[in-house]
PDB file of C-alpha atoms in Angstrom:
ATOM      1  CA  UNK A   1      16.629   0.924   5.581  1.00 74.00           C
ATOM      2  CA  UNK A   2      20.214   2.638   6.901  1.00 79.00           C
ATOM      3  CA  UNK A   3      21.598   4.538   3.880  1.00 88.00           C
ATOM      4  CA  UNK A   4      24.903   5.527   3.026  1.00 93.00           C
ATOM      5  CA  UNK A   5      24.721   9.598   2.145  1.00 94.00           C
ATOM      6  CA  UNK A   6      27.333  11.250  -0.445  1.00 95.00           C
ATOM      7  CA  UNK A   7      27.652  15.028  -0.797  1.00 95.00           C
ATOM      8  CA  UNK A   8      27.636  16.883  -2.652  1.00 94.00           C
ATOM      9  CA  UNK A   9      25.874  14.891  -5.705  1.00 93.00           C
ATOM     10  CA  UNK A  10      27.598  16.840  -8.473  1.00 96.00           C
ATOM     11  CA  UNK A  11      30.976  19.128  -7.745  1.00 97.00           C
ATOM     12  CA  UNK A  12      32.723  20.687 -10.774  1.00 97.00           C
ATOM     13  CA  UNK A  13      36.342  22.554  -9.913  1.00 97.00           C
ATOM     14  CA  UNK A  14      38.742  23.680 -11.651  1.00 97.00           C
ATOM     15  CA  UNK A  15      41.972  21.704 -12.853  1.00 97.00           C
ATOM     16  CA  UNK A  16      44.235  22.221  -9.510  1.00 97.00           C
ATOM     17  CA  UNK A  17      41.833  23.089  -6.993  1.00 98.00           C
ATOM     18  CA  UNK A  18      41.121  20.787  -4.071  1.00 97.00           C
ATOM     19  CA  UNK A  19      38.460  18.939  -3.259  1.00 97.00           C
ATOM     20  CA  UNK A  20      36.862  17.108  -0.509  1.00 97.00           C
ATOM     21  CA  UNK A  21      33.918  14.486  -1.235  1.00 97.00           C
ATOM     22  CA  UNK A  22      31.700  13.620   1.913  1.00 97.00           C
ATOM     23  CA  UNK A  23      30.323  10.297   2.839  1.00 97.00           C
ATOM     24  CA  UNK A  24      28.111   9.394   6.346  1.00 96.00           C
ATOM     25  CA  UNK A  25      28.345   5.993   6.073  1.00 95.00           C
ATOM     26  CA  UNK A  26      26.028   3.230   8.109  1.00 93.00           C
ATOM     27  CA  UNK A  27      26.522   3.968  11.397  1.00 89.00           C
ATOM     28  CA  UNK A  28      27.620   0.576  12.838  1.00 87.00           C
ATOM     29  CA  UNK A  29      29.413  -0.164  10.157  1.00 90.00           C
ATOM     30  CA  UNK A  30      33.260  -0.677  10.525  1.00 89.00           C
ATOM     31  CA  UNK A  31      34.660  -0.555   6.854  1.00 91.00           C
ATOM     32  CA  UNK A  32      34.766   2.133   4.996  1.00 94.00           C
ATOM     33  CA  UNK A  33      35.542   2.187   0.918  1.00 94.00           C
ATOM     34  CA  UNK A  34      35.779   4.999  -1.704  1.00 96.00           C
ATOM     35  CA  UNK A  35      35.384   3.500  -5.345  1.00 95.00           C
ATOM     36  CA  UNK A  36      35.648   5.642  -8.730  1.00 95.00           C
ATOM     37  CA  UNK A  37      33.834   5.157 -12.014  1.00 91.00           C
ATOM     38  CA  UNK A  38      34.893   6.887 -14.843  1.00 90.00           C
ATOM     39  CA  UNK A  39      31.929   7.792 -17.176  1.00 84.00           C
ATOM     40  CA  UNK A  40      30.789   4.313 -18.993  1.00 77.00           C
ATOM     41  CA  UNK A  41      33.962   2.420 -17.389  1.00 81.00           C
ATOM     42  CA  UNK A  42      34.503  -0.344 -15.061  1.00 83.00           C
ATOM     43  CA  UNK A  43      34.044   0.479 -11.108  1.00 90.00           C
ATOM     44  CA  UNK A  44      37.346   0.753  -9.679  1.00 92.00           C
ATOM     45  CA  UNK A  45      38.637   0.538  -5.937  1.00 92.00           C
ATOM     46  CA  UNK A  46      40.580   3.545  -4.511  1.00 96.00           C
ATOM     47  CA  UNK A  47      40.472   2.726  -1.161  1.00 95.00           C
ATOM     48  CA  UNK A  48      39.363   0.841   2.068  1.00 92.00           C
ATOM     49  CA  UNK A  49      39.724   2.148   5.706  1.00 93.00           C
ATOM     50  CA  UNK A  50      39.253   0.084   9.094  1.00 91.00           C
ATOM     51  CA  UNK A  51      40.078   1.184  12.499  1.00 89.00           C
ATOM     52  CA  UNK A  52      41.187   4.735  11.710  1.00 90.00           C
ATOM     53  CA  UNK A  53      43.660   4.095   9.104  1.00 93.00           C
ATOM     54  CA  UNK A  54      44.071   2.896   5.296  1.00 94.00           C
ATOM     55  CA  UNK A  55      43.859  -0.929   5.461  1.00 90.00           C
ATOM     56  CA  UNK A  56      43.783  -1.142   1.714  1.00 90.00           C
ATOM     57  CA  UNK A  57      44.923   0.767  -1.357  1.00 92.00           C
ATOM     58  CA  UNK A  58      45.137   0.504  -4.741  1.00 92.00           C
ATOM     59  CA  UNK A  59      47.958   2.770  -7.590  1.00 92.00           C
ATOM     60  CA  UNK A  60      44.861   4.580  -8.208  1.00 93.00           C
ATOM     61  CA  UNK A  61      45.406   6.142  -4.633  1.00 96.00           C
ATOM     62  CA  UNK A  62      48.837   8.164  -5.083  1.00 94.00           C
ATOM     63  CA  UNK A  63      50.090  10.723  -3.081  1.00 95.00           C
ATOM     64  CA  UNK A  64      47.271  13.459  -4.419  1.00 96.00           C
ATOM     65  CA  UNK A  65      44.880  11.351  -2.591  1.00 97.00           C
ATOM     66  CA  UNK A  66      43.954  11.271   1.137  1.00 97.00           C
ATOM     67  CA  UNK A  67      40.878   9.601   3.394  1.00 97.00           C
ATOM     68  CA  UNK A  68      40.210  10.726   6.742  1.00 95.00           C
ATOM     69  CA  UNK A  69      37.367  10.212   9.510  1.00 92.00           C
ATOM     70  CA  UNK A  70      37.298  13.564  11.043  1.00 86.00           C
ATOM     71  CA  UNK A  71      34.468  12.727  13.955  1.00 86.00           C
ATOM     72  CA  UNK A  72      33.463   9.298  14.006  1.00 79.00           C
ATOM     73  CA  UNK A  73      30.450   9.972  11.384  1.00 87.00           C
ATOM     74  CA  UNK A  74      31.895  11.459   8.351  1.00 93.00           C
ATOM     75  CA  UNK A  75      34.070   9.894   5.715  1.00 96.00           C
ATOM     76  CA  UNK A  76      36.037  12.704   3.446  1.00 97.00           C
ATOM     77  CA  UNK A  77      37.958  11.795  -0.053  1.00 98.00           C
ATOM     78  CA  UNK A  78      40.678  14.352  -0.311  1.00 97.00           C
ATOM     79  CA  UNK A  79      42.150  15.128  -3.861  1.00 97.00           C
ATOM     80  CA  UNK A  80      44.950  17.667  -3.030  1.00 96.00           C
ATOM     81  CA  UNK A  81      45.411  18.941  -6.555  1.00 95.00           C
ATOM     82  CA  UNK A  82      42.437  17.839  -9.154  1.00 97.00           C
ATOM     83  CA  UNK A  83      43.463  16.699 -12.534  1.00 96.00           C
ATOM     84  CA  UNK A  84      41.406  16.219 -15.813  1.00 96.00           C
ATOM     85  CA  UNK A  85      41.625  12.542 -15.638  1.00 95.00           C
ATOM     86  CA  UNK A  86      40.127  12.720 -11.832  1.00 97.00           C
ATOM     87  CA  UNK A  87      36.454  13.311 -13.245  1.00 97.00           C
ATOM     88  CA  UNK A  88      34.839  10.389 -12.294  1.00 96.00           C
ATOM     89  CA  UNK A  89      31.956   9.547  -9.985  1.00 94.00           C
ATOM     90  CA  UNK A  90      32.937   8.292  -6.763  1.00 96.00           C
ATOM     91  CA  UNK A  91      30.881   6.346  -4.913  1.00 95.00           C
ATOM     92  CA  UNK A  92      31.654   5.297  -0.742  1.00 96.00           C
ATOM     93  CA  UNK A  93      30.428   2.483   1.029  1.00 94.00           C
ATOM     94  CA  UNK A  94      30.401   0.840   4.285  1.00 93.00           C
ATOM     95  CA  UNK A  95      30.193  -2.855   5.546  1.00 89.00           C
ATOM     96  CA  UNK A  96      30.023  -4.677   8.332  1.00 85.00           C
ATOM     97  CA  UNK A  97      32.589  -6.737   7.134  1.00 74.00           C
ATOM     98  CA  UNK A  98      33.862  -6.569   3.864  1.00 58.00           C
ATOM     99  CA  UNK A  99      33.714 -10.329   2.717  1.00 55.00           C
ATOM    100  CA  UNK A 100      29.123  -9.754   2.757  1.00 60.00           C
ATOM    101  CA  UNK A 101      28.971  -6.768   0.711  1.00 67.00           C
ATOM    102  CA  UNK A 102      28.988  -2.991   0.581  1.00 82.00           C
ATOM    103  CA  UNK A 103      26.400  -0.800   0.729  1.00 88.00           C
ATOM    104  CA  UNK A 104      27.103   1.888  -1.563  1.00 91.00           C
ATOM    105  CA  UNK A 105      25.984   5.738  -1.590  1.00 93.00           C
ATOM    106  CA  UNK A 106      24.403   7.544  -4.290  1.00 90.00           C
ATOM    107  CA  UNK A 107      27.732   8.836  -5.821  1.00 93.00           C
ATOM    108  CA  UNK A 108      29.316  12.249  -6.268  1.00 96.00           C
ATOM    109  CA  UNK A 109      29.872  12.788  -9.472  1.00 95.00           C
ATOM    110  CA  UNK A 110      32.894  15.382 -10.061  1.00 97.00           C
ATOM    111  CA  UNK A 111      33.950  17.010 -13.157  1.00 97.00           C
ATOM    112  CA  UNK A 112      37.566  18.803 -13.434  1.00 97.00           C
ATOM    113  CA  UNK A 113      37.320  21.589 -16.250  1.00 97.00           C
TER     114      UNK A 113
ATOM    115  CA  UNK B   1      44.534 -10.924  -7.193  1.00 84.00           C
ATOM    116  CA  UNK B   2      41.003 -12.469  -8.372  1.00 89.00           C
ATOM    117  CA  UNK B   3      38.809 -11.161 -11.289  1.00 90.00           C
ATOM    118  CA  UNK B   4      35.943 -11.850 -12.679  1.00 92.00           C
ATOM    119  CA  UNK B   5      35.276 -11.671 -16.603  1.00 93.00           C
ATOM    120  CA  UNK B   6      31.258 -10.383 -17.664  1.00 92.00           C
ATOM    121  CA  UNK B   7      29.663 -10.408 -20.782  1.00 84.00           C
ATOM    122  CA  UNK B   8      29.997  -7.618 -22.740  1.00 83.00           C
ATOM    123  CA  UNK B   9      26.983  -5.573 -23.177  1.00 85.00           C
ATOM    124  CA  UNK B  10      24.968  -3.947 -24.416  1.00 94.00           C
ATOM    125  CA  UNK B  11      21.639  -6.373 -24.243  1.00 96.00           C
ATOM    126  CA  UNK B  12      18.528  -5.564 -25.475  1.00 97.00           C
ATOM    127  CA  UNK B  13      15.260  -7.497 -24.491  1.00 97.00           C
ATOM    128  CA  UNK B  14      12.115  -7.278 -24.529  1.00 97.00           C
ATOM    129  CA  UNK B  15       9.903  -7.590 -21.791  1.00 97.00           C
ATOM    130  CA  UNK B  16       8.841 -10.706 -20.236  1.00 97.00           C
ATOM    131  CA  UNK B  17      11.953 -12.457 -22.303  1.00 98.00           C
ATOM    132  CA  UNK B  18      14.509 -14.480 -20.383  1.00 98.00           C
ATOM    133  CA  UNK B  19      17.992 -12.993 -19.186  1.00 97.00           C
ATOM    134  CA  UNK B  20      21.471 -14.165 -18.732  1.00 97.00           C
ATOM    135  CA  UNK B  21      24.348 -12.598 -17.974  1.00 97.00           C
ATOM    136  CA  UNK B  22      27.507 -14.786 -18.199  1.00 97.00           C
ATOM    137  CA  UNK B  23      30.000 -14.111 -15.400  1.00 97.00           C
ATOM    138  CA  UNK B  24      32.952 -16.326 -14.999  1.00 97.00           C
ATOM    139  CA  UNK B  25      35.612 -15.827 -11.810  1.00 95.00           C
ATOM    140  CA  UNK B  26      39.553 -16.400 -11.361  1.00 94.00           C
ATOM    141  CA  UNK B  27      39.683 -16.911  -8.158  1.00 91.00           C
ATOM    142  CA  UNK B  28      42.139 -18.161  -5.384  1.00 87.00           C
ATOM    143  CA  UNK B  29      39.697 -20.425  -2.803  1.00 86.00           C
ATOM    144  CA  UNK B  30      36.073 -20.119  -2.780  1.00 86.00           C
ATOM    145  CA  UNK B  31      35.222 -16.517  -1.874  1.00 89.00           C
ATOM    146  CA  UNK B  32      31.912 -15.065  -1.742  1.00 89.00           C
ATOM    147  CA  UNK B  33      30.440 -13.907  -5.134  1.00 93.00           C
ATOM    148  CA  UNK B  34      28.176 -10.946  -5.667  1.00 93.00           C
ATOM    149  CA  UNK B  35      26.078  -9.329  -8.644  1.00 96.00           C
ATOM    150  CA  UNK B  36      25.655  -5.614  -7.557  1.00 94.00           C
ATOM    151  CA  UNK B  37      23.157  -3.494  -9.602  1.00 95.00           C
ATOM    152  CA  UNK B  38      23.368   0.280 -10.757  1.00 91.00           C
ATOM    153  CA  UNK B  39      19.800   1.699 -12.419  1.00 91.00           C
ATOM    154  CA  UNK B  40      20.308   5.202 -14.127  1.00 86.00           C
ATOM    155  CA  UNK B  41      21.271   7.823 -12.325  1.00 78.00           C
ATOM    156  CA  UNK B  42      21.781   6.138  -8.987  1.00 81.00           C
ATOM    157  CA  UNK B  43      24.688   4.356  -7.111  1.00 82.00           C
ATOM    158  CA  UNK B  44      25.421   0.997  -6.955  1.00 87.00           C
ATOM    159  CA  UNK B  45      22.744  -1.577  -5.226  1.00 90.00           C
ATOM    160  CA  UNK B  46      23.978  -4.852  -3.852  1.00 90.00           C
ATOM    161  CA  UNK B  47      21.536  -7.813  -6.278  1.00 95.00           C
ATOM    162  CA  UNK B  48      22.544 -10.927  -4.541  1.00 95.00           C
ATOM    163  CA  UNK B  49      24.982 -12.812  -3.481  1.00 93.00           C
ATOM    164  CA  UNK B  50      26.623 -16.337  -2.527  1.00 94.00           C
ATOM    165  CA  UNK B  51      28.961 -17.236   0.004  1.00 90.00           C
ATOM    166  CA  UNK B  52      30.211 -20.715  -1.039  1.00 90.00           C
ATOM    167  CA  UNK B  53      30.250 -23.152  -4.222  1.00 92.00           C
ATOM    168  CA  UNK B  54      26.709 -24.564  -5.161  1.00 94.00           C
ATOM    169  CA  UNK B  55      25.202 -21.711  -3.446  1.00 95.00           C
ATOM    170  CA  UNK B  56      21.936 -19.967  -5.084  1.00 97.00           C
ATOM    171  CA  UNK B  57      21.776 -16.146  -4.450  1.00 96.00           C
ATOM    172  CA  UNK B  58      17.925 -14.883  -5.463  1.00 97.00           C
ATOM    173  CA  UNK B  59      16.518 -11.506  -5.179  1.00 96.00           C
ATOM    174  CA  UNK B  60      13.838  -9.528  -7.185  1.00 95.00           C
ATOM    175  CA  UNK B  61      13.307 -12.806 -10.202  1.00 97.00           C
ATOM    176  CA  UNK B  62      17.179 -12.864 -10.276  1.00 98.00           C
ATOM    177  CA  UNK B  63      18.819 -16.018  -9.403  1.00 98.00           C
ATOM    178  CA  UNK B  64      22.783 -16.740  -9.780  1.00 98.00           C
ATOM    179  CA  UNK B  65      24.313 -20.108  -8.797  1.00 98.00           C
ATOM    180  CA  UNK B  66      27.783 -19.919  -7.914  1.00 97.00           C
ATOM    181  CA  UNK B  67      29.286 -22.892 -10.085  1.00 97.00           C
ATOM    182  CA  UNK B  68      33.027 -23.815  -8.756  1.00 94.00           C
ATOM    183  CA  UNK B  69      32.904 -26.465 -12.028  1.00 95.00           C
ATOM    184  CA  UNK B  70      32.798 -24.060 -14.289  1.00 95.00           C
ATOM    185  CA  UNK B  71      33.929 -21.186 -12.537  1.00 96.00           C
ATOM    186  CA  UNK B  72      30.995 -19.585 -13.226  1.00 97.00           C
ATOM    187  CA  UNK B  73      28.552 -17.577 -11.504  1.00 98.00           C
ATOM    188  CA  UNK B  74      25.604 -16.451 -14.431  1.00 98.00           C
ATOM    189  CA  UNK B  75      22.873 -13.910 -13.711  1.00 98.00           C
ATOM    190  CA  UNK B  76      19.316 -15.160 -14.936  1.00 98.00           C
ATOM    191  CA  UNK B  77      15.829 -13.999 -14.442  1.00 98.00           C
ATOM    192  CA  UNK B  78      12.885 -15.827 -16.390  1.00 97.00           C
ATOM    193  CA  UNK B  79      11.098 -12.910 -17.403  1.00 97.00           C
ATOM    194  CA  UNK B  80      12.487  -9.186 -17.787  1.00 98.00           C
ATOM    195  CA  UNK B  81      10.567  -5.989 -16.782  1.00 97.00           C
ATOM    196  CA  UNK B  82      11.239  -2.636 -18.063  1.00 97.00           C
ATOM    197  CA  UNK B  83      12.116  -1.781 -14.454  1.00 96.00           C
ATOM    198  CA  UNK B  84      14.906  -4.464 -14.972  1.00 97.00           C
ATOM    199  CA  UNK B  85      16.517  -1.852 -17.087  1.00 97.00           C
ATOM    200  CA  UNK B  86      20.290  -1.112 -15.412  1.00 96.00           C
ATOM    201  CA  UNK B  87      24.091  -1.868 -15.676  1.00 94.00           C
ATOM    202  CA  UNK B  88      24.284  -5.620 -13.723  1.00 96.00           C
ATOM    203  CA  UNK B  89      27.875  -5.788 -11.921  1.00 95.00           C
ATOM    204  CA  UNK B  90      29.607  -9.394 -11.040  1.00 95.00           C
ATOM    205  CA  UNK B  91      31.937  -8.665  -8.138  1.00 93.00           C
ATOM    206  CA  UNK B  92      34.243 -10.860  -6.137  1.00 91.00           C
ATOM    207  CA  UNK B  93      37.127  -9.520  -3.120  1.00 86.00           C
ATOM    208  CA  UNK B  94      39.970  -9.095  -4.765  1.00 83.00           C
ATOM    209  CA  UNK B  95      41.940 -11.241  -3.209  1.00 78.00           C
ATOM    210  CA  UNK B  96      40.962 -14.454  -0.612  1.00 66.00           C
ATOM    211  CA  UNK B  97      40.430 -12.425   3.128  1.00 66.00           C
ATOM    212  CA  UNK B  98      40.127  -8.696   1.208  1.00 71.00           C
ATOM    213  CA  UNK B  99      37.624  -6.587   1.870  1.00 76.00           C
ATOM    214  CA  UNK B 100      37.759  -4.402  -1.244  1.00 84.00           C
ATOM    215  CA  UNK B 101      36.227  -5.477  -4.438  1.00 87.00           C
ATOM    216  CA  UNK B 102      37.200  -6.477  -8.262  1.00 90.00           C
ATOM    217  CA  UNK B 103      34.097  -5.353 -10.120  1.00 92.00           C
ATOM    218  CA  UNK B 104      33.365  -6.746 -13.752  1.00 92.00           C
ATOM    219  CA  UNK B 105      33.223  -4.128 -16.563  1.00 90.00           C
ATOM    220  CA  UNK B 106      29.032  -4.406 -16.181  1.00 92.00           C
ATOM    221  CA  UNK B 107      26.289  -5.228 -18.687  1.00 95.00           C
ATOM    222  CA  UNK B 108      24.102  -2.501 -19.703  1.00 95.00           C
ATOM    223  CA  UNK B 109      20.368  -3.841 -20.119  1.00 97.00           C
ATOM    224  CA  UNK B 110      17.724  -2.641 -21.867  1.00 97.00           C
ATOM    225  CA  UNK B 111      14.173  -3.480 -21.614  1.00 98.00           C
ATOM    226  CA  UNK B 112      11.985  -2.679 -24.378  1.00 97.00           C
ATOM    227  CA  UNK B 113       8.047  -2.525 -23.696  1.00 95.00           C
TER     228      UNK B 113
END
């Protein structure tokens, strides 16, 4: 069955450092989706991405944030400057159309110290 | 935008008792309605789903009938394994036509041998 593949699983940085999280999603899907959980907290949408660009976003998303598809396979979660309060596990996912549900990766779980 | 409202957790069964897991929706329209699963350690599985009121979404024992009388859309399975152990997600797009999701706050099961 056609997987969606995070890495790294764990990251831990350092309050201020960037980081990119990686995501291969399914590769004939068109929509692409990073979500956060903070630990024991509700799953919460960052952002979605269709046709090369940010279709959706939510105020989690703010300027420290960015999503790009660098070569048609890989889907990267920039966070420009990390923060405490960004340690989370992310998780992406892909659809064929968003309205039939995701398929979600593993998860990366980062930790700012 | 939509939401959905879940039963607080945590539950605590024991095997081969019956489940439910109340999950009611504000919703504009009729949009598709999803229960997404997340065992320990791992990401976030896609349960079942329904696409339109009076629909049935089954998968693995679980059943969920989406219920546009009572706004409802309740996760049951007749008799609990200690596999069954997870956190059990309702989900619904966020708003009629979106692709990203409004996940629940999840129900943390436990099944006891």
């Amino acid at each position: 069955e056609p997987e969606v593949t995070q890495t790294p699983s764990h990251q831990v940085t350092q309050m201020g450092q960037e980081v990119i999280l990686r995501c291969v999603p399914i590769s004939n899907h068109l929509y692409f989706y990073w979500y956060r959980q903070i630990l024991g907290q509700k799953v919460e949408f960052l952002v979605s991405f269709y046709n090369n660009e940010i279709s959706e976003k939510s105020e989690i998303f703010d300027d420290q944030f960015s999503v790009e598809r660098p070569d048609g396979s890989n889907f990267t979660l920039k966070i420009r400057s990390t923060k405490l309060e960004d340690s989370a596990m992310y998780f992406c996912a892909s659809s064929t159309q968003g309205g039939y549900g995701y398929t979600f990766g593993s998860g990366t779980r980062l930790t700012v110290v | 935008g939509n939401s959905v409202t879940q039963m607080e957790g945590p539950v605590t069964l024991s095997e081969e008792a019956f489940l439910t897991i109340n999950c009611t929706y504000t919703a504009t329209g009729y949009p598709s309605l999803f229960w997404y699963v997340q065992y320990p350690g791992e990401g976030l599985q896609l349960l079942l789903k329904a696409t339109k009121a009076d629909d049935k979404g089954s998968n693995k024992g679980f059943e969920a009938t989406y219920r546009k009388e009572t706004t409802s859309f309740h996760l049951e399975k007749g008799s609990v394994q200690v596999s069954d152990s997870a956190v059990y997600f309702c989900a619904l797009p966020d708003q009629t036509g979106a692709n990203n999701l409004f996940f629940g706050t999840g129900t943390r099961l436990t099944v006891i041998p």
